[in-house]
Tab-separated table of C-alpha atoms and ligand atoms in Angstrom:
chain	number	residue	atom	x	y	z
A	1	UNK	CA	-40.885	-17.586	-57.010
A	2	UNK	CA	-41.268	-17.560	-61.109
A	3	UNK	CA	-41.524	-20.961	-62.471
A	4	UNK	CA	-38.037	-20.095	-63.941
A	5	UNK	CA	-36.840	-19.595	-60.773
A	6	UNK	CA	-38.395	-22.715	-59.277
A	7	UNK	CA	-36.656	-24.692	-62.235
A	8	UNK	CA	-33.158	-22.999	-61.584
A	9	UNK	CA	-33.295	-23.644	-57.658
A	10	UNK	CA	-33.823	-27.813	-58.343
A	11	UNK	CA	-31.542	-27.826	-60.618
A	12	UNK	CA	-28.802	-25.897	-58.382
A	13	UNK	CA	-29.443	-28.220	-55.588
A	14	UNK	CA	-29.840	-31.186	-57.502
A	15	UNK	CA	-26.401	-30.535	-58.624
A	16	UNK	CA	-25.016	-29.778	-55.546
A	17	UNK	CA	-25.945	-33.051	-54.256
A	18	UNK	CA	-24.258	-34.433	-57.134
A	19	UNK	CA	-20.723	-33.034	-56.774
A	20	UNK	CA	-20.624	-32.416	-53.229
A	21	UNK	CA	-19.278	-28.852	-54.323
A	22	UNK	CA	-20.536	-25.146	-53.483
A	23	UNK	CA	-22.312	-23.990	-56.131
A	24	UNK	CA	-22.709	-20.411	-56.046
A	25	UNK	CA	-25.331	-17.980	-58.312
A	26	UNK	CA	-23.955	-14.702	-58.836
A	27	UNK	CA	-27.846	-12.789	-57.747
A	28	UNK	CA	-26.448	-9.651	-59.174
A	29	UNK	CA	-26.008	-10.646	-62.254
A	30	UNK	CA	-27.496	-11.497	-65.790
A	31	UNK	CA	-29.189	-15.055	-65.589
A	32	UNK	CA	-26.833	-17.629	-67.445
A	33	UNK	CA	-28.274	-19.773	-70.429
A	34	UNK	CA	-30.131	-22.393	-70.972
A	35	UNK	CA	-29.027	-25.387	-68.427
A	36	UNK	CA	-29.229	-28.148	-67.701
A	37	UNK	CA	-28.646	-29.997	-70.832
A	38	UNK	CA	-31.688	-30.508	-72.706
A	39	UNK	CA	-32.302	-34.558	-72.934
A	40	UNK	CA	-30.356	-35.628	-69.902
A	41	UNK	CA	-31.677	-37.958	-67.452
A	42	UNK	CA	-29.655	-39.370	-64.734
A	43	UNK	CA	-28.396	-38.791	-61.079
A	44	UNK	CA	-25.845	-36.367	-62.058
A	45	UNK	CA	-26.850	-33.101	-63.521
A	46	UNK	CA	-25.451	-30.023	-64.861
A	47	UNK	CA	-25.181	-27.234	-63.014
A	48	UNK	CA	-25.949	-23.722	-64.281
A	49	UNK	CA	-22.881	-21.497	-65.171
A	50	UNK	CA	-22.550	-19.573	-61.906
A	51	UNK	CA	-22.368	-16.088	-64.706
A	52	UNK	CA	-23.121	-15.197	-67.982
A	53	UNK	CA	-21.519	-16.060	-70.572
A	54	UNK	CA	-19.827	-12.555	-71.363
A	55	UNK	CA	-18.966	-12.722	-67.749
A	56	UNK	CA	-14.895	-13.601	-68.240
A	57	UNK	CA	-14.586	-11.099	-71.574
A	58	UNK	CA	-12.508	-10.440	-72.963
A	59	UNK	CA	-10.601	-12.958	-71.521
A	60	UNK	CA	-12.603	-15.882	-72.267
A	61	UNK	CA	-15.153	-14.807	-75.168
A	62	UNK	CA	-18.880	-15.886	-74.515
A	63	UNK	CA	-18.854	-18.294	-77.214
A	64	UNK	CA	-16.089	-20.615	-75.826
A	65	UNK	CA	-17.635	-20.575	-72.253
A	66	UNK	CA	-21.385	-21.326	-73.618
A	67	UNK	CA	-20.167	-23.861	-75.773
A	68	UNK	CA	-17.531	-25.322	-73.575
A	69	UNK	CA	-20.771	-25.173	-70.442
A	70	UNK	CA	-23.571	-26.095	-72.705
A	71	UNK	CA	-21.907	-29.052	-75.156
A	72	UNK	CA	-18.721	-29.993	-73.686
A	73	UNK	CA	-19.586	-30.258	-69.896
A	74	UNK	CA	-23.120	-31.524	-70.849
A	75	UNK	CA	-21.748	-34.388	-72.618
A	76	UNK	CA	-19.669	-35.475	-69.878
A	77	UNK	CA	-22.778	-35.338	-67.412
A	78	UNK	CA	-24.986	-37.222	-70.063
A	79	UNK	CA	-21.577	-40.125	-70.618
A	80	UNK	CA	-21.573	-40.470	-66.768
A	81	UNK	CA	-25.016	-40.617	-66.580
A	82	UNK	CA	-24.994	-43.310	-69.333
A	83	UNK	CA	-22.170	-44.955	-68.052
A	84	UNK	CA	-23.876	-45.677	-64.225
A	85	UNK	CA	-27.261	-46.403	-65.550
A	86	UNK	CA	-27.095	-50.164	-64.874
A	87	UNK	CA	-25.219	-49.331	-61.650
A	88	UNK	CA	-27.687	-47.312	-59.882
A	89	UNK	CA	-25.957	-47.297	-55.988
A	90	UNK	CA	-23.296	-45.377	-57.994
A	91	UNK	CA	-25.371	-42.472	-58.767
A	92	UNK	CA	-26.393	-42.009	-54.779
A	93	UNK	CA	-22.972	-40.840	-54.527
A	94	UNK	CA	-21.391	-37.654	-54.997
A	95	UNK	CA	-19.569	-37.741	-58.317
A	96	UNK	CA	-16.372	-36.745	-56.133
A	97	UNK	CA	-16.662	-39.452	-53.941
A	98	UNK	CA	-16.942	-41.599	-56.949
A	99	UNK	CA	-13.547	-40.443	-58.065
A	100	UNK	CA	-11.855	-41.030	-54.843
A	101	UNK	CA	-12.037	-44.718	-54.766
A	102	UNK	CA	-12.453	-45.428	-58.689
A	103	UNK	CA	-11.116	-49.498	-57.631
A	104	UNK	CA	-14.318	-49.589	-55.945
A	105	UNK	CA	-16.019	-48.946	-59.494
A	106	UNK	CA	-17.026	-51.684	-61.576
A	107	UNK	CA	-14.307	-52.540	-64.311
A	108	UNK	CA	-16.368	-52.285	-67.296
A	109	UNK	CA	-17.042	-48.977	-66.502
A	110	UNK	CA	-14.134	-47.582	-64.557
A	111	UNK	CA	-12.854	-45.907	-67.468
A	112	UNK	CA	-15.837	-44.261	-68.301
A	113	UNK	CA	-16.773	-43.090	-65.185
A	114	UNK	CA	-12.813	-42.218	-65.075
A	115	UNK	CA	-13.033	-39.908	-67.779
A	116	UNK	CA	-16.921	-38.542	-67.694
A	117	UNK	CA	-17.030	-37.987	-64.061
A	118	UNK	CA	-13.717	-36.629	-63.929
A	119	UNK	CA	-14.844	-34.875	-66.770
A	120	UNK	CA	-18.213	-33.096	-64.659
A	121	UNK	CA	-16.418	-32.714	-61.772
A	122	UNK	CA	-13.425	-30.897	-63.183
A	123	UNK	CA	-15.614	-28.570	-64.933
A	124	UNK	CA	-17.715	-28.337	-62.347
A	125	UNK	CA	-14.945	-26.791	-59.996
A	126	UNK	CA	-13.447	-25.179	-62.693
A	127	UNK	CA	-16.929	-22.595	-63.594
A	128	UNK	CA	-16.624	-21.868	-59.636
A	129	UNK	CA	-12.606	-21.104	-60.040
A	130	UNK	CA	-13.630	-17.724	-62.165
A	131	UNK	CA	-15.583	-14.906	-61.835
A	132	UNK	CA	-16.386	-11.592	-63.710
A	133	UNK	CA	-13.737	-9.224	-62.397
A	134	UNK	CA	-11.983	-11.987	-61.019
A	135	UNK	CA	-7.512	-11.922	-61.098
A	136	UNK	CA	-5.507	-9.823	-58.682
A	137	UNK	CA	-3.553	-12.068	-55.769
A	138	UNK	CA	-4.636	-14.555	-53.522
A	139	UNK	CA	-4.483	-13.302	-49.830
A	140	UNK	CA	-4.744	-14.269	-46.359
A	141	UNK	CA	-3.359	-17.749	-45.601
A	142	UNK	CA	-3.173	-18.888	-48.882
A	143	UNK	CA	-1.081	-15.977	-49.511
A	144	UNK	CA	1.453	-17.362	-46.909
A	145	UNK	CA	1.261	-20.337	-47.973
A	146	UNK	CA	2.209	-19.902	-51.696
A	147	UNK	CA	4.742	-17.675	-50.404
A	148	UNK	CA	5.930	-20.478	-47.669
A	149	UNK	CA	6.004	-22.801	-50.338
A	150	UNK	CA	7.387	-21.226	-53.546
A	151	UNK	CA	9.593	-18.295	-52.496
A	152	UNK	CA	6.938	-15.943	-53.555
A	153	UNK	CA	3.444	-15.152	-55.977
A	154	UNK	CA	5.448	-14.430	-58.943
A	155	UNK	CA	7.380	-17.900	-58.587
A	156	UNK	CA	3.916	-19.469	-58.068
A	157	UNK	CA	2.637	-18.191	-61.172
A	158	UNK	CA	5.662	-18.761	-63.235
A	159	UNK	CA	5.592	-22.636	-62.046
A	160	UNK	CA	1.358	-22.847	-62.835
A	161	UNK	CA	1.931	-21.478	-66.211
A	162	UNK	CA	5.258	-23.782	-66.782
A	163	UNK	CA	2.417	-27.082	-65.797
A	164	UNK	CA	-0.542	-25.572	-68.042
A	165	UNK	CA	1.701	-25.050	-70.822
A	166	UNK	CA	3.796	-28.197	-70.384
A	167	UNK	CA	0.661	-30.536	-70.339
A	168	UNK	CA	0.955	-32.595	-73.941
A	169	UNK	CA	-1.908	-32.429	-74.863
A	170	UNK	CA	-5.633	-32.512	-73.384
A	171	UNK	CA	-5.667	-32.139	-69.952
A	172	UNK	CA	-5.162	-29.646	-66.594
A	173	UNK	CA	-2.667	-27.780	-64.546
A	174	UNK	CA	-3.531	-27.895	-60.868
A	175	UNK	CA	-2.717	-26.058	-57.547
A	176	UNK	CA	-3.204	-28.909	-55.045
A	177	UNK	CA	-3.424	-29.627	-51.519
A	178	UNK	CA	-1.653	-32.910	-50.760
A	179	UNK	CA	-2.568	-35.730	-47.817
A	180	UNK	CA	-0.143	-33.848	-45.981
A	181	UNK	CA	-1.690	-30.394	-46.052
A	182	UNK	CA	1.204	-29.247	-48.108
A	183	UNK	CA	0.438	-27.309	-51.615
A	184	UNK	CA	1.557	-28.565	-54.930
A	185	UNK	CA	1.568	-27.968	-58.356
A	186	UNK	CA	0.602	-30.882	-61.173
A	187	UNK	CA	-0.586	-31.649	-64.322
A	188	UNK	CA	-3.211	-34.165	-65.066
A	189	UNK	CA	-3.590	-35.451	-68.423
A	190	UNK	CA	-7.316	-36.202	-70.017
A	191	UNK	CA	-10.227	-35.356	-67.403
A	192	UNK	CA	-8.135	-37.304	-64.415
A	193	UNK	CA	-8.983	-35.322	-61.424
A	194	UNK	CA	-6.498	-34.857	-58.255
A	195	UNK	CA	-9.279	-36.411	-56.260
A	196	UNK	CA	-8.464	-39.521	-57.316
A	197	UNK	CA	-5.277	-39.367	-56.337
A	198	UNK	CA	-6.253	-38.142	-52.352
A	199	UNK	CA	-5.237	-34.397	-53.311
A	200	UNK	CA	-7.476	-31.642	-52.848
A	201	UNK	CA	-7.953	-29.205	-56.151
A	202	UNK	CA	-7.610	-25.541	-55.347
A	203	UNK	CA	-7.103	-23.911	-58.369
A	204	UNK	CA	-7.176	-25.670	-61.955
A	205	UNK	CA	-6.619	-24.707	-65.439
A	206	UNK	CA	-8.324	-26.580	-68.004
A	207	UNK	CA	-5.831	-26.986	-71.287
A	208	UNK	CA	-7.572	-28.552	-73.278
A	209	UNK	CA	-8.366	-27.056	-76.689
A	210	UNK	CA	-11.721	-26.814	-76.446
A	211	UNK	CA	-11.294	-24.123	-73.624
A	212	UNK	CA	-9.342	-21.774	-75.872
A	213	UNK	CA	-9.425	-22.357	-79.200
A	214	UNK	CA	-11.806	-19.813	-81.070
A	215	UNK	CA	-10.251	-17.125	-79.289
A	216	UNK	CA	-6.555	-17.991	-78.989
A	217	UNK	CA	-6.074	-21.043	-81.845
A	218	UNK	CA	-2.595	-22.358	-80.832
A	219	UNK	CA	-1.578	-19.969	-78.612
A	220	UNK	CA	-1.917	-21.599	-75.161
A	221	UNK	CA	0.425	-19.063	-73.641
A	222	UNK	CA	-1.930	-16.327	-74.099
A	223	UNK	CA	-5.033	-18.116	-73.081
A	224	UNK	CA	-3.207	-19.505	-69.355
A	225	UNK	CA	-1.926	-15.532	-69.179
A	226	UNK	CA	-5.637	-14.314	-69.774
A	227	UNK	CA	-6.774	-16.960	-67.299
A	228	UNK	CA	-4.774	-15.443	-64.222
A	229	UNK	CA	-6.889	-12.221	-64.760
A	230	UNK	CA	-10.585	-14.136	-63.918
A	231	UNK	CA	-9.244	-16.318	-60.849
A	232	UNK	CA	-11.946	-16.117	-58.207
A	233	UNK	CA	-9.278	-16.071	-55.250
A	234	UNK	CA	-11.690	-16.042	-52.943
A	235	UNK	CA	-13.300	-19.222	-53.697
A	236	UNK	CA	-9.722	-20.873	-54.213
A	237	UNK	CA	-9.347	-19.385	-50.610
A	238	UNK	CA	-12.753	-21.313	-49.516
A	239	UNK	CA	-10.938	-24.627	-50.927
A	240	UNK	CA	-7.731	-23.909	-49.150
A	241	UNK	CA	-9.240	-23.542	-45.497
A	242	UNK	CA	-11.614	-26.797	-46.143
A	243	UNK	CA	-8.516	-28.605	-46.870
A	244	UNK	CA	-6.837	-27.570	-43.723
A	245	UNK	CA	-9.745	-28.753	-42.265
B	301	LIG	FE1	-13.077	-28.386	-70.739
Protein backbone atom coordinates (compact mmCIF):
# COMPACT_ATOMS: atom_id res chain seq x y z
CA UNK A 1 0.00 0.00 0.00
CA UNK A 2 1.43 3.63 -1.33
CA UNK A 3 1.65 6.08 1.40
CA UNK A 4 -1.22 7.79 -0.58
CA UNK A 5 -3.13 4.97 -0.21
CA UNK A 6 -2.37 4.47 3.47
CA UNK A 7 -3.49 8.23 3.96
CA UNK A 8 -6.83 7.72 1.93
CA UNK A 9 -7.79 4.37 3.87
CA UNK A 10 -7.56 6.44 7.58
CA UNK A 11 -9.16 8.97 6.38
CA UNK A 12 -12.16 6.77 4.82
CA UNK A 13 -12.52 4.98 8.02
CA UNK A 14 -11.97 7.74 10.19
CA UNK A 15 -14.91 9.21 8.54
CA UNK A 16 -16.95 6.42 8.60
CA UNK A 17 -16.76 6.28 12.23
CA UNK A 18 -17.79 9.74 12.21
CA UNK A 19 -21.12 9.61 10.35
CA UNK A 20 -22.06 6.18 10.95
CA UNK A 21 -22.67 6.12 7.03
CA UNK A 22 -21.27 3.72 4.15
CA UNK A 23 -18.76 5.33 2.54
CA UNK A 24 -18.00 3.84 -0.65
CA UNK A 25 -14.63 4.45 -3.13
CA UNK A 26 -15.46 3.98 -6.60
CA UNK A 27 -11.79 1.50 -7.23
CA UNK A 28 -12.42 1.90 -10.87
CA UNK A 29 -12.15 5.15 -11.08
CA UNK A 30 -9.91 8.37 -11.19
CA UNK A 31 -8.73 9.18 -7.51
CA UNK A 32 -10.79 12.29 -6.23
CA UNK A 33 -8.87 15.50 -4.97
CA UNK A 34 -7.24 16.60 -2.38
CA UNK A 35 -9.29 15.64 1.02
CA UNK A 36 -9.59 15.97 3.84
CA UNK A 37 -9.54 19.61 4.38
CA UNK A 38 -6.20 20.89 4.82
CA UNK A 39 -5.99 22.48 8.59
CA UNK A 40 -8.76 20.53 10.22
CA UNK A 41 -8.39 18.91 13.45
CA UNK A 42 -11.19 17.38 15.26
CA UNK A 43 -13.28 14.11 15.71
CA UNK A 44 -15.20 14.61 12.65
CA UNK A 45 -13.50 14.51 9.34
CA UNK A 46 -14.16 14.86 5.78
CA UNK A 47 -14.58 12.20 3.78
CA UNK A 48 -13.13 11.88 0.27
CA UNK A 49 -15.60 12.47 -2.68
CA UNK A 50 -16.55 8.86 -3.42
CA UNK A 51 -15.61 10.13 -7.61
CA UNK A 52 -13.95 12.62 -9.38
CA UNK A 53 -14.91 15.61 -9.77
CA UNK A 54 -15.94 15.35 -13.60
CA UNK A 55 -17.72 12.32 -12.40
CA UNK A 56 -21.60 13.91 -12.55
CA UNK A 57 -20.76 16.05 -16.04
CA UNK A 58 -22.32 17.49 -17.52
CA UNK A 59 -24.80 17.50 -15.09
CA UNK A 60 -23.01 18.87 -12.26
CA UNK A 61 -19.69 20.58 -13.72
CA UNK A 62 -16.40 19.64 -11.77
CA UNK A 63 -16.00 22.99 -10.47
CA UNK A 64 -19.27 23.16 -8.41
CA UNK A 65 -18.70 19.59 -6.94
CA UNK A 66 -14.83 20.36 -5.97
CA UNK A 67 -15.72 23.50 -4.60
CA UNK A 68 -18.98 22.58 -3.03
CA UNK A 69 -16.67 19.04 -1.48
CA UNK A 70 -13.50 20.87 -0.84
CA UNK A 71 -14.79 24.53 0.73
CA UNK A 72 -18.33 24.19 1.47
CA UNK A 73 -18.51 20.68 3.15
CA UNK A 74 -15.01 21.31 4.70
CA UNK A 75 -16.19 24.25 6.47
CA UNK A 76 -19.01 22.60 7.98
CA UNK A 77 -16.65 19.69 9.30
CA UNK A 78 -14.05 22.35 10.58
CA UNK A 79 -17.50 24.62 12.39
CA UNK A 80 -18.54 21.26 14.00
CA UNK A 81 -15.30 20.46 14.88
CA UNK A 82 -14.90 23.96 16.43
CA UNK A 83 -18.13 23.98 17.82
CA UNK A 84 -17.56 20.44 20.11
CA UNK A 85 -14.05 21.23 21.00
CA UNK A 86 -14.80 22.06 24.65
CA UNK A 87 -17.34 19.20 24.60
CA UNK A 88 -15.21 16.35 23.82
CA UNK A 89 -17.87 13.17 24.78
CA UNK A 90 -19.69 14.80 21.81
CA UNK A 91 -17.18 14.00 19.28
CA UNK A 92 -17.18 10.01 20.40
CA UNK A 93 -20.40 10.03 18.73
CA UNK A 94 -21.45 9.59 15.33
CA UNK A 95 -22.34 12.99 13.94
CA UNK A 96 -25.87 11.29 13.12
CA UNK A 97 -26.45 10.25 16.41
CA UNK A 98 -25.65 13.72 17.43
CA UNK A 99 -28.49 14.98 15.33
CA UNK A 100 -31.01 12.62 16.62
CA UNK A 101 -31.26 13.90 20.08
CA UNK A 102 -29.93 17.63 19.49
CA UNK A 103 -31.93 18.46 23.33
CA UNK A 104 -29.31 16.32 24.61
CA UNK A 105 -26.68 18.95 23.16
CA UNK A 106 -25.48 21.66 25.18
CA UNK A 107 -27.48 25.00 24.52
CA UNK A 108 -24.70 27.20 23.69
CA UNK A 109 -23.89 25.11 21.04
CA UNK A 110 -27.03 23.41 19.84
CA UNK A 111 -27.32 25.68 17.06
CA UNK A 112 -24.07 25.22 15.85
CA UNK A 113 -23.84 21.77 16.01
CA UNK A 114 -27.58 22.14 14.46
CA UNK A 115 -26.41 23.68 11.47
CA UNK A 116 -22.55 22.32 11.00
CA UNK A 117 -23.32 18.80 11.73
CA UNK A 118 -26.39 18.84 9.88
CA UNK A 119 -24.38 20.53 7.53
CA UNK A 120 -21.49 17.27 7.26
CA UNK A 121 -23.92 14.88 7.53
CA UNK A 122 -26.23 16.08 4.79
CA UNK A 123 -23.42 16.36 2.49
CA UNK A 124 -22.04 13.51 3.56
CA UNK A 125 -25.14 11.36 2.38
CA UNK A 126 -25.70 13.50 -0.31
CA UNK A 127 -21.84 12.65 -2.31
CA UNK A 128 -23.08 8.85 -1.71
CA UNK A 129 -26.74 9.74 -3.34
CA UNK A 130 -24.84 10.20 -6.96
CA UNK A 131 -22.74 8.46 -9.06
CA UNK A 132 -21.12 8.76 -12.59
CA UNK A 133 -23.74 7.21 -14.85
CA UNK A 134 -26.08 7.35 -12.19
CA UNK A 135 -30.34 8.30 -13.15
CA UNK A 136 -32.66 5.73 -14.67
CA UNK A 137 -35.54 4.32 -12.00
CA UNK A 138 -35.35 3.00 -8.74
CA UNK A 139 -36.32 -0.78 -8.69
CA UNK A 140 -37.07 -3.62 -6.58
CA UNK A 141 -38.98 -2.73 -3.39
CA UNK A 142 -38.44 0.71 -3.48
CA UNK A 143 -39.96 0.61 -6.79
CA UNK A 144 -43.22 -0.72 -5.13
CA UNK A 145 -43.09 1.31 -2.71
CA UNK A 146 -42.99 4.71 -4.55
CA UNK A 147 -45.51 3.22 -6.67
CA UNK A 148 -47.66 2.03 -3.40
CA UNK A 149 -47.30 5.33 -2.17
CA UNK A 150 -47.62 7.92 -4.97
CA UNK A 151 -49.69 6.32 -7.75
CA UNK A 152 -46.61 5.87 -9.75
CA UNK A 153 -42.54 7.07 -10.61
CA UNK A 154 -43.62 9.89 -12.66
CA UNK A 155 -45.95 11.25 -9.73
CA UNK A 156 -42.93 10.67 -7.43
CA UNK A 157 -40.76 12.74 -9.40
CA UNK A 158 -43.19 15.43 -10.16
CA UNK A 159 -43.86 15.79 -6.18
CA UNK A 160 -39.61 15.73 -5.41
CA UNK A 161 -39.14 18.39 -7.92
CA UNK A 162 -42.44 20.44 -6.65
CA UNK A 163 -40.33 20.21 -2.72
CA UNK A 164 -36.75 21.08 -4.28
CA UNK A 165 -38.12 23.86 -6.14
CA UNK A 166 -40.59 25.06 -3.50
CA UNK A 167 -37.85 25.26 -0.72
CA UNK A 168 -37.43 29.35 -0.09
CA UNK A 169 -34.43 29.55 0.01
CA UNK A 170 -31.25 27.49 1.32
CA UNK A 171 -32.06 24.23 2.13
CA UNK A 172 -33.14 20.36 0.87
CA UNK A 173 -35.85 18.31 -0.65
CA UNK A 174 -35.99 14.85 0.86
CA UNK A 175 -37.43 11.32 0.12
CA UNK A 176 -37.92 10.02 3.68
CA UNK A 177 -38.70 7.05 5.57
CA UNK A 178 -40.96 7.95 8.50
CA UNK A 179 -41.15 6.15 12.27
CA UNK A 180 -43.75 4.27 10.68
CA UNK A 181 -41.86 2.74 7.78
CA UNK A 182 -43.98 4.75 5.46
CA UNK A 183 -42.13 7.05 2.65
CA UNK A 184 -42.48 10.75 2.47
CA UNK A 185 -41.54 13.63 0.77
CA UNK A 186 -40.21 17.07 2.69
CA UNK A 187 -38.34 19.97 2.58
CA UNK A 188 -35.90 21.06 5.16
CA UNK A 189 -34.81 24.50 5.29
CA UNK A 190 -30.91 25.48 6.18
CA UNK A 191 -28.70 22.21 6.85
CA UNK A 192 -31.69 20.65 9.24
CA UNK A 193 -31.43 17.03 8.58
CA UNK A 194 -34.59 14.49 8.73
CA UNK A 195 -32.60 12.70 11.38
CA UNK A 196 -33.46 14.98 13.73
CA UNK A 197 -36.75 14.68 13.29
CA UNK A 198 -36.71 10.42 13.69
CA UNK A 199 -37.02 10.09 9.72
CA UNK A 200 -34.69 8.19 7.78
CA UNK A 201 -33.11 10.18 4.52
CA UNK A 202 -33.24 8.15 1.35
CA UNK A 203 -32.77 10.38 -1.27
CA UNK A 204 -31.96 14.27 -0.84
CA UNK A 205 -31.49 17.18 -3.01
CA UNK A 206 -29.40 19.86 -1.81
CA UNK A 207 -30.99 23.49 -3.03
CA UNK A 208 -28.97 25.52 -1.91
CA UNK A 209 -27.17 27.90 -4.28
CA UNK A 210 -23.98 26.91 -3.76
CA UNK A 211 -24.82 23.44 -5.38
CA UNK A 212 -25.86 24.99 -8.68
CA UNK A 213 -24.98 28.20 -9.25
CA UNK A 214 -21.93 28.47 -11.75
CA UNK A 215 -23.59 26.16 -13.93
CA UNK A 216 -27.31 26.96 -13.76
CA UNK A 217 -27.37 30.78 -12.00
CA UNK A 218 -31.11 31.05 -11.14
CA UNK A 219 -32.40 28.36 -12.79
CA UNK A 220 -33.15 25.77 -10.06
CA UNK A 221 -35.51 23.92 -12.35
CA UNK A 222 -32.83 22.84 -14.56
CA UNK A 223 -30.31 21.96 -11.96
CA UNK A 224 -33.18 19.47 -9.79
CA UNK A 225 -34.02 18.09 -13.64
CA UNK A 226 -30.16 17.42 -14.23
CA UNK A 227 -30.01 15.94 -10.74
CA UNK A 228 -32.55 12.99 -11.50
CA UNK A 229 -30.03 11.85 -14.23
CA UNK A 230 -26.91 11.06 -11.45
CA UNK A 231 -29.23 9.36 -8.68
CA UNK A 232 -27.30 6.35 -7.44
CA UNK A 233 -30.62 4.19 -7.02
CA UNK A 234 -28.90 1.61 -5.79
CA UNK A 235 -27.51 3.16 -2.80
CA UNK A 236 -30.99 4.96 -2.16
CA UNK A 237 -32.12 1.21 -2.39
CA UNK A 238 -29.35 0.26 0.42
CA UNK A 239 -31.09 3.14 2.64
CA UNK A 240 -34.55 1.91 1.95
CA UNK A 241 -34.00 -1.84 3.14
CA UNK A 242 -31.92 -0.52 6.38
CA UNK A 243 -34.90 1.44 7.19
CA UNK A 244 -37.21 -1.46 6.97
CA UNK A 245 -34.93 -2.93 9.12
FE1 LIG B 1 -24.33 22.06 -0.13
Amino acid sequence: MTRRQALKATALASAACATGTTLRTASAQPTPGPTPAAGVTGPFTLPPLPYAFEALEPHIDALTMQIHHDKHHAAYVANLNKAVAEIPELGKKRVEDVLRDLNAVPEKIRTAVRNQGGGHYNHTLFWQMMKRGGGGQPSGDLRKAVEKRYGSLAVFKDEFTKAALGQFGSGWAWLIVDANKQLGIEPTANQDSPISQNKQPLLGIDVWEHAYYLKYQNRRPEYVAAFFQVIDWDFVSERYAKALS
